[in-house]
Coordinates of C-alpha atoms in Angstrom, one line a residue:
Chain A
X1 CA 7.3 -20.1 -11.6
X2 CA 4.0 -18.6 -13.0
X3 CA 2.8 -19.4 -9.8
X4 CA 5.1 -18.3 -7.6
X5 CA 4.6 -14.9 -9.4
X6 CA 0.4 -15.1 -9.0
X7 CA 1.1 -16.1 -5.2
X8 CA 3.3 -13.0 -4.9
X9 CA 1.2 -10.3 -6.8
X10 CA -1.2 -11.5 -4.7
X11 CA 0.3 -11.2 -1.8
X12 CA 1.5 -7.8 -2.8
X13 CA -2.0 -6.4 -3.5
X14 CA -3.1 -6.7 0.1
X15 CA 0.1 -8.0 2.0
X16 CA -2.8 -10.1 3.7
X17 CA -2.2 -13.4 6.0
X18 CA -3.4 -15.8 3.5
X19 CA -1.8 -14.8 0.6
X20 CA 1.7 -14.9 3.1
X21 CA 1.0 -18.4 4.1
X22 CA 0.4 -19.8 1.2
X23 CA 4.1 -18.4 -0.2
X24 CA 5.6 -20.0 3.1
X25 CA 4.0 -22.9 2.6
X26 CA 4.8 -23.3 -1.0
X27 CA 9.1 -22.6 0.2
X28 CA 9.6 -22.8 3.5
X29 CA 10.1 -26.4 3.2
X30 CA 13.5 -25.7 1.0
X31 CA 14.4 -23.0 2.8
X32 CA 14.8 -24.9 6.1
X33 CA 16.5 -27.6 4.8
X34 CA 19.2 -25.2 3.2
X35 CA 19.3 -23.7 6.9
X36 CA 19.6 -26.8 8.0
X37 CA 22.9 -27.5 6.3
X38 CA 24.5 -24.2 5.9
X39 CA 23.9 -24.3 10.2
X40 CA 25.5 -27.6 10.5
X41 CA 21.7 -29.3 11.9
X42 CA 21.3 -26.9 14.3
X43 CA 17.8 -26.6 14.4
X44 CA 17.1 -23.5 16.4
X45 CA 19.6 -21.6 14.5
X46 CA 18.1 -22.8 11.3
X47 CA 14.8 -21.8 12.5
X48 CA 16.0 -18.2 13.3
X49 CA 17.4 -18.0 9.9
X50 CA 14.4 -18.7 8.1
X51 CA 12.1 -16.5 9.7
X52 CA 14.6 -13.3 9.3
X53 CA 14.9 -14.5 6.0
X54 CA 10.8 -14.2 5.6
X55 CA 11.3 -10.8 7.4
X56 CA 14.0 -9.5 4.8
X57 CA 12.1 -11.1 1.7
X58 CA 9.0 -9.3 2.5
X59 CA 10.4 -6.1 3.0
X60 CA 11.7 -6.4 -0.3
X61 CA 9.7 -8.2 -2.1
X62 CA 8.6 -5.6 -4.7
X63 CA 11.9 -5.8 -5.8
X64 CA 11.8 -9.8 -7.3
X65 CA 11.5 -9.7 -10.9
X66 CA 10.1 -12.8 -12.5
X67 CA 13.5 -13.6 -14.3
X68 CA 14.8 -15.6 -11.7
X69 CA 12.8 -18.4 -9.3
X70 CA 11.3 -17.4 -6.8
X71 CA 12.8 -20.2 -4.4
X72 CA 16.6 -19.4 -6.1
X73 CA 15.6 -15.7 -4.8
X74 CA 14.7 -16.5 -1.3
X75 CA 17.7 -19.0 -0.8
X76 CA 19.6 -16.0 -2.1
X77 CA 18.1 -14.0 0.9
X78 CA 18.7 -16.7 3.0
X79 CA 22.3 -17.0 2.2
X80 CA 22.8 -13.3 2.6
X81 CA 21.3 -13.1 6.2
X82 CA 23.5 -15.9 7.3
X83 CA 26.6 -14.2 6.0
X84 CA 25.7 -11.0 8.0
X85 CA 24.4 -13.1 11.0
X86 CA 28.2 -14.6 10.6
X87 CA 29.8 -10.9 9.8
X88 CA 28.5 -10.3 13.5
X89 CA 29.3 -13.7 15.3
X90 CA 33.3 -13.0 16.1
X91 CA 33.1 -17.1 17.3
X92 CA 32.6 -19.0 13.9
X93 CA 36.1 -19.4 12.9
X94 CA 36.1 -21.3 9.6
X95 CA 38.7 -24.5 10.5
X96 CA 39.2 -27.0 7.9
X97 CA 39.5 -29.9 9.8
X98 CA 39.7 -33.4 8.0
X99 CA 39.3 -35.7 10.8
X100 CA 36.5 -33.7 12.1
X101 CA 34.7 -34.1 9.1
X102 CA 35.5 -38.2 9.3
X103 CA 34.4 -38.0 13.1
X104 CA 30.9 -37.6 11.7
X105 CA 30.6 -40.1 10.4
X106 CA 29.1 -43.9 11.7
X107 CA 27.6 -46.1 9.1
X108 CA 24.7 -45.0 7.7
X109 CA 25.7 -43.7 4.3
X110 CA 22.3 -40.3 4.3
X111 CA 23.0 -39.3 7.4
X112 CA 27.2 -40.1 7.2
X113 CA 26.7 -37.9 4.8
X114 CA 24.3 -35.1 6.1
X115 CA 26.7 -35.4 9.1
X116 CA 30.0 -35.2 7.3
X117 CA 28.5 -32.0 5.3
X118 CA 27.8 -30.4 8.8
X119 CA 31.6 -30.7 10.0
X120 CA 32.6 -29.3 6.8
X121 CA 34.2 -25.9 7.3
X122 CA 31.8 -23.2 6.4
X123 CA 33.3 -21.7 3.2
X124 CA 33.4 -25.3 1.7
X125 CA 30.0 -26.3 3.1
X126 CA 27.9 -23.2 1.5
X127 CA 29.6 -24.4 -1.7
X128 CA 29.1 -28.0 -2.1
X129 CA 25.2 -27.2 -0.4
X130 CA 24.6 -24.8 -2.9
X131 CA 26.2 -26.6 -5.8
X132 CA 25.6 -30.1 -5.0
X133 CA 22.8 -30.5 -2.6
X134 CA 20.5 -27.4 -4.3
X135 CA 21.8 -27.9 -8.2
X136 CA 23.1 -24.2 -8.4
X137 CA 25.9 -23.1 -10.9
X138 CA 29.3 -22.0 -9.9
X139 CA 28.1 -18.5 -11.4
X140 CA 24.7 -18.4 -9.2
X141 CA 27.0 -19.0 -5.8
X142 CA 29.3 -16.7 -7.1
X143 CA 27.0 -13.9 -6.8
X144 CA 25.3 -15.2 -3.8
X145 CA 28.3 -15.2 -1.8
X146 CA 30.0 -12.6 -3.3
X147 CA 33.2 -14.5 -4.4
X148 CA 34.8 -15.2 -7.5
X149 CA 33.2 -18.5 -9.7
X150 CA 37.1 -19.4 -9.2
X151 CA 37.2 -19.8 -5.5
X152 CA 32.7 -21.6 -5.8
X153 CA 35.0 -24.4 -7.8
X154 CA 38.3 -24.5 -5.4
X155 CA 35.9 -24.6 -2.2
X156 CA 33.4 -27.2 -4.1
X157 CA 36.5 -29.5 -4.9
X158 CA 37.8 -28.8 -1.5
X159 CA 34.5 -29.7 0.3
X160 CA 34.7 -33.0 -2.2
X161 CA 38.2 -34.0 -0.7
X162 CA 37.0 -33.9 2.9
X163 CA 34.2 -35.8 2.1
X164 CA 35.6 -38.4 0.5
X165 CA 38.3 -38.6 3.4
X166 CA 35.7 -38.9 5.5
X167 CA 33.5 -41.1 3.7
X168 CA 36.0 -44.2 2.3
Chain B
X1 CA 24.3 -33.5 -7.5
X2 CA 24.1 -35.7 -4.7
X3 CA 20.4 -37.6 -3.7
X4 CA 20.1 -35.5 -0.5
X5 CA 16.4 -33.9 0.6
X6 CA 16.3 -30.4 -0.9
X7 CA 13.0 -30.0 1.5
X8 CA 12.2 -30.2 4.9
X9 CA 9.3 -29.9 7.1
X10 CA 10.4 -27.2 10.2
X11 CA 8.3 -27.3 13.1
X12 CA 4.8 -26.6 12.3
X13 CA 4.9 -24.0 15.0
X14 CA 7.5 -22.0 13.4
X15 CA 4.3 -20.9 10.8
X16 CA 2.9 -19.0 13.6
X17 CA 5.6 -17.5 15.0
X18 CA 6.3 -16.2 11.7
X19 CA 3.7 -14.8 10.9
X20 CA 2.9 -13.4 14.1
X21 CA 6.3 -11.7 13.7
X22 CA 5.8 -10.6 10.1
X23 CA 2.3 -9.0 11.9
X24 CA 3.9 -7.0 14.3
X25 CA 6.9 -5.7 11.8
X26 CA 3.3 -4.6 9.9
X27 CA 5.1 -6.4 7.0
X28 CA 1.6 -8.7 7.3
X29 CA -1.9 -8.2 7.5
X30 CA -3.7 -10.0 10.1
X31 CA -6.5 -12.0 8.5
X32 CA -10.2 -10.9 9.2
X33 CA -12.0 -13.6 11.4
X34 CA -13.6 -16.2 9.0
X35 CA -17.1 -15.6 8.7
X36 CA -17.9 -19.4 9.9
X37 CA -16.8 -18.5 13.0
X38 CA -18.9 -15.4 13.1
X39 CA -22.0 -17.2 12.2
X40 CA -21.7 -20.6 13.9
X41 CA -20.9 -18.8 17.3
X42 CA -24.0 -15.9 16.5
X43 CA -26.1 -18.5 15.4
X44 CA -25.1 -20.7 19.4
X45 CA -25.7 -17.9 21.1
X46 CA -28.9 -16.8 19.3
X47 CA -30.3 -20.5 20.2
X48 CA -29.1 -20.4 23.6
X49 CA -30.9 -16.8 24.1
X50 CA -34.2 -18.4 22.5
X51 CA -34.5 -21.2 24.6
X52 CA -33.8 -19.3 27.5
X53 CA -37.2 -17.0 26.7
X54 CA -39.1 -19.8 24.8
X55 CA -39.0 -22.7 27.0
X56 CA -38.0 -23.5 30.4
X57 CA -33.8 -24.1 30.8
X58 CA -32.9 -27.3 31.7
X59 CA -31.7 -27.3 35.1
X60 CA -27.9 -27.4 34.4
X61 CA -26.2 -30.4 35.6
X62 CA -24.3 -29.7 39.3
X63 CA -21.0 -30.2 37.7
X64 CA -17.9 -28.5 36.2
X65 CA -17.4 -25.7 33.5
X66 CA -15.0 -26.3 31.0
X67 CA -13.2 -24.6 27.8
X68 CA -13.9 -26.5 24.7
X69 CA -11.1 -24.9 22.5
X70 CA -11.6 -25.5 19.0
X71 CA -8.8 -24.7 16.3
X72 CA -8.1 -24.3 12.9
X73 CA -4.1 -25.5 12.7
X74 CA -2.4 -27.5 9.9
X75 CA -5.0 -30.3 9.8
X76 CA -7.6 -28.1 9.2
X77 CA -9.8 -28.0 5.4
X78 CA -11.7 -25.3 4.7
X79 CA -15.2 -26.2 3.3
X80 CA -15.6 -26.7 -0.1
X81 CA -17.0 -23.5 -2.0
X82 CA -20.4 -23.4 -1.3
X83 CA -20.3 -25.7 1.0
X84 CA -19.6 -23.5 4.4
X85 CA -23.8 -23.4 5.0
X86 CA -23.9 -27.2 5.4
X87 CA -21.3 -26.8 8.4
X88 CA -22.7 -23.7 9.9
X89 CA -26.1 -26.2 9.9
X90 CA -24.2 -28.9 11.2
X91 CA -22.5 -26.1 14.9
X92 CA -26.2 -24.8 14.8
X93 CA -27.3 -28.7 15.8
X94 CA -24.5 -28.9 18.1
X95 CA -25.1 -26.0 19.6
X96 CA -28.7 -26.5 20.1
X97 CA -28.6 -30.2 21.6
X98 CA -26.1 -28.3 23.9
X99 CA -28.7 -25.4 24.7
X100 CA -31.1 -27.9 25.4
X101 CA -29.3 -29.8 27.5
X102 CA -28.4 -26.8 29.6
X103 CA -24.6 -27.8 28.9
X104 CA -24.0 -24.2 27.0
X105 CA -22.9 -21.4 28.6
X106 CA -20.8 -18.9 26.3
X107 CA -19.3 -19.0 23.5
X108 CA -16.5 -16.5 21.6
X109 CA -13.4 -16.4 19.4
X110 CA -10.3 -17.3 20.3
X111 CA -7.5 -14.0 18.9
X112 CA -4.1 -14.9 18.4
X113 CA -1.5 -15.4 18.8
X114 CA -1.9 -18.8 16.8
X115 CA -4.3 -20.3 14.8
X116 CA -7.9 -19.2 14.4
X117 CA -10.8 -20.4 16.7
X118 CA -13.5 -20.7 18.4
X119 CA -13.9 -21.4 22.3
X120 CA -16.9 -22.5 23.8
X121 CA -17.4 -22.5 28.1
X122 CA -19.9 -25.8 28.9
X123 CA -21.0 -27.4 31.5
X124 CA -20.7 -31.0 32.5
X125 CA -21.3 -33.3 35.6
X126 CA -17.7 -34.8 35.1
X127 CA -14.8 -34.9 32.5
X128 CA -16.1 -38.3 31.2
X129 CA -19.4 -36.3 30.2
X130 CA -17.3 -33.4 28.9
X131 CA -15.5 -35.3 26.8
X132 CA -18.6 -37.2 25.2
X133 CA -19.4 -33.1 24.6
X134 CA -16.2 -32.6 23.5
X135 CA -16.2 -35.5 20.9
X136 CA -19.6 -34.8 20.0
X137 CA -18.9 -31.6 18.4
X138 CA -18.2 -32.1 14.4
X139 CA -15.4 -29.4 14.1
X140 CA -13.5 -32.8 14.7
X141 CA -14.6 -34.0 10.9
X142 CA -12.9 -31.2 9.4
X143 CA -9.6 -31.7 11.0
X144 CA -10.3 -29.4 13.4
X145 CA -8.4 -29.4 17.0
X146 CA -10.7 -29.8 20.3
X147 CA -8.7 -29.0 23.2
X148 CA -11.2 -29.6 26.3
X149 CA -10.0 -27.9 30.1
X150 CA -12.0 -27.9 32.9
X151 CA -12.1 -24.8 35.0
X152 CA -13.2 -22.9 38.2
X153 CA -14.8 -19.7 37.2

């Protein structure tokens, strides 16, 4: 964390090239893969995500205080681009589907899995990503998705039962 | 918690077109051209000037020109501090056996978008003697890309 905070005042003292890639280097790795799940695998769409995410982080970047990660805070940014790119995207309808989520599935138990998390329905997915794929608390999701810790833990256990179904 | 990655490598072109995006939102600061590149080029041209006055060129080879495009991606490692003279030494050799050989012709750096560089215009009877050119320079030790194209001027 100390040095997430030297990479960023650094960064902040010049806003030069260097100082950016070495922050991207040091989190772009995480924040793809939680694209990469919160998109369902799709790749290009995760790819999109990330870099507006970089966009949105450095404009405010001033704004991160040391009292919470770094990499929590850019997840956070993350999260809330998708939400807005999903705000504007009248397609995604959030279906819970249980034999969708067991169609994913063929064998091999990582990737049943990775699979199985992609059909998820969104709500559930963000959740049980967040919570346990990335190891944040019920009260962290709840203020990155703007929803009540009681609906983090009725979408985690929800996302739980179609996995299961899926996975047995 | 389940045992899943919590990382993953994107594309290693997604860094550029980042970056290059986070340029032109002016949300970034382009980097100012590494000084090797600066000097190692200055110092190729300088030699290929002086041997041009100093003794007689070569006759150059009736062949091809070619681009040697040399970059600095993700393999790239910077020198060691203090160490950037011994590779400026190491181009000025190249550079000169080139010169010599009436194989140079121009030299410059490449601008983005994408990683920094250096571009170098030779000459060569065929591609079999561009690429012994090509493979002779030691930008390849340092992880260094060496993209060779022939070309009609």
């Amino acid at each position: 964390m100390n040095d997430d905070l030297a990479l960023v005042e650094r960064f902040l003292r010049g806003r030069g090239e260097e100082a950016f890639r070495a922050l991207y280097r040091a989190h772009t790795a995480a924040l793809y893969a939680l694209a990469l799940r919160l998109t369902g695998g799709d790749r290009g769409e995760a790819e999109d995500l990330v870099q507006e995410s970089w966009v949105r982080a450095l404009t405010a970047l001033q704004t991160f205080r040391a009292q919470s990660a770094l990499r929590s805070w850019l997840c956070g940014v993350l999260i809330n681009v998708r939400r807005g790119r999903m705000r504007a995207d009248w397609r995604i309808v959030d279906t819970p589907d249980v034999e969708a989520v067991a169609d994913a599935t063929d064998g091999d138990d990582a990737i049943d899995l990775e699979r199985a998390i992609a059909a998820l329905p969104d709500g559930a997915r963000d959740v049980y990503v967040l919570h346990d794929v990335h190891g944040y608390t019920h009260r962290e999701i709840a203020d990155l998705l703007g929803i009540v810790e009681g609906t983090s833990k009725s979408q985690l256990n929800r996302a739980r039962y179609l996995l299961r179904s899926s996975l047995v | 918690m389940t045992n899943l990655p919590r990382e993953r490598q994107p594309d290693s072109a997604l860094e550029e077109r980042i970056v290059s995006t986070l340029v032109a939102a002016g949300l970034v600061r382009r980097r100012r051209v590494w000084p090797f590149w600066a000097a190692a080029i200055a110092a190729v041209i300088l030699i290929a000037i002086g041997g041009t006055v100093l003794r007689p060129k070569a006759s150059p080879p009736p062949g091809n020109m070619y681009a040697l495009l040399l970059y600095e991606d993700s393999a790239w490692t910077a020198a060691p501090a203090g160490h950037s003279d011994e590779r400026l030494t190491e181009m000025r050799r190249w550079g000169d056996s080139l010169s010599r050989a009436g194989e140079f012709e121009r030299a410059g750096r490449l601008i983005g978008p994408g990683p920094a560089g250096g571009l170098f215009i030779i000459r060569a009877a065929d591609d079999a003697h561009a690429e012994r050119i090509a493979a002779s320079c030691p930008f390849h030790k340092w992880g260094g890309r060496v993209v060779l194209k022939r070309f009609e001027p």
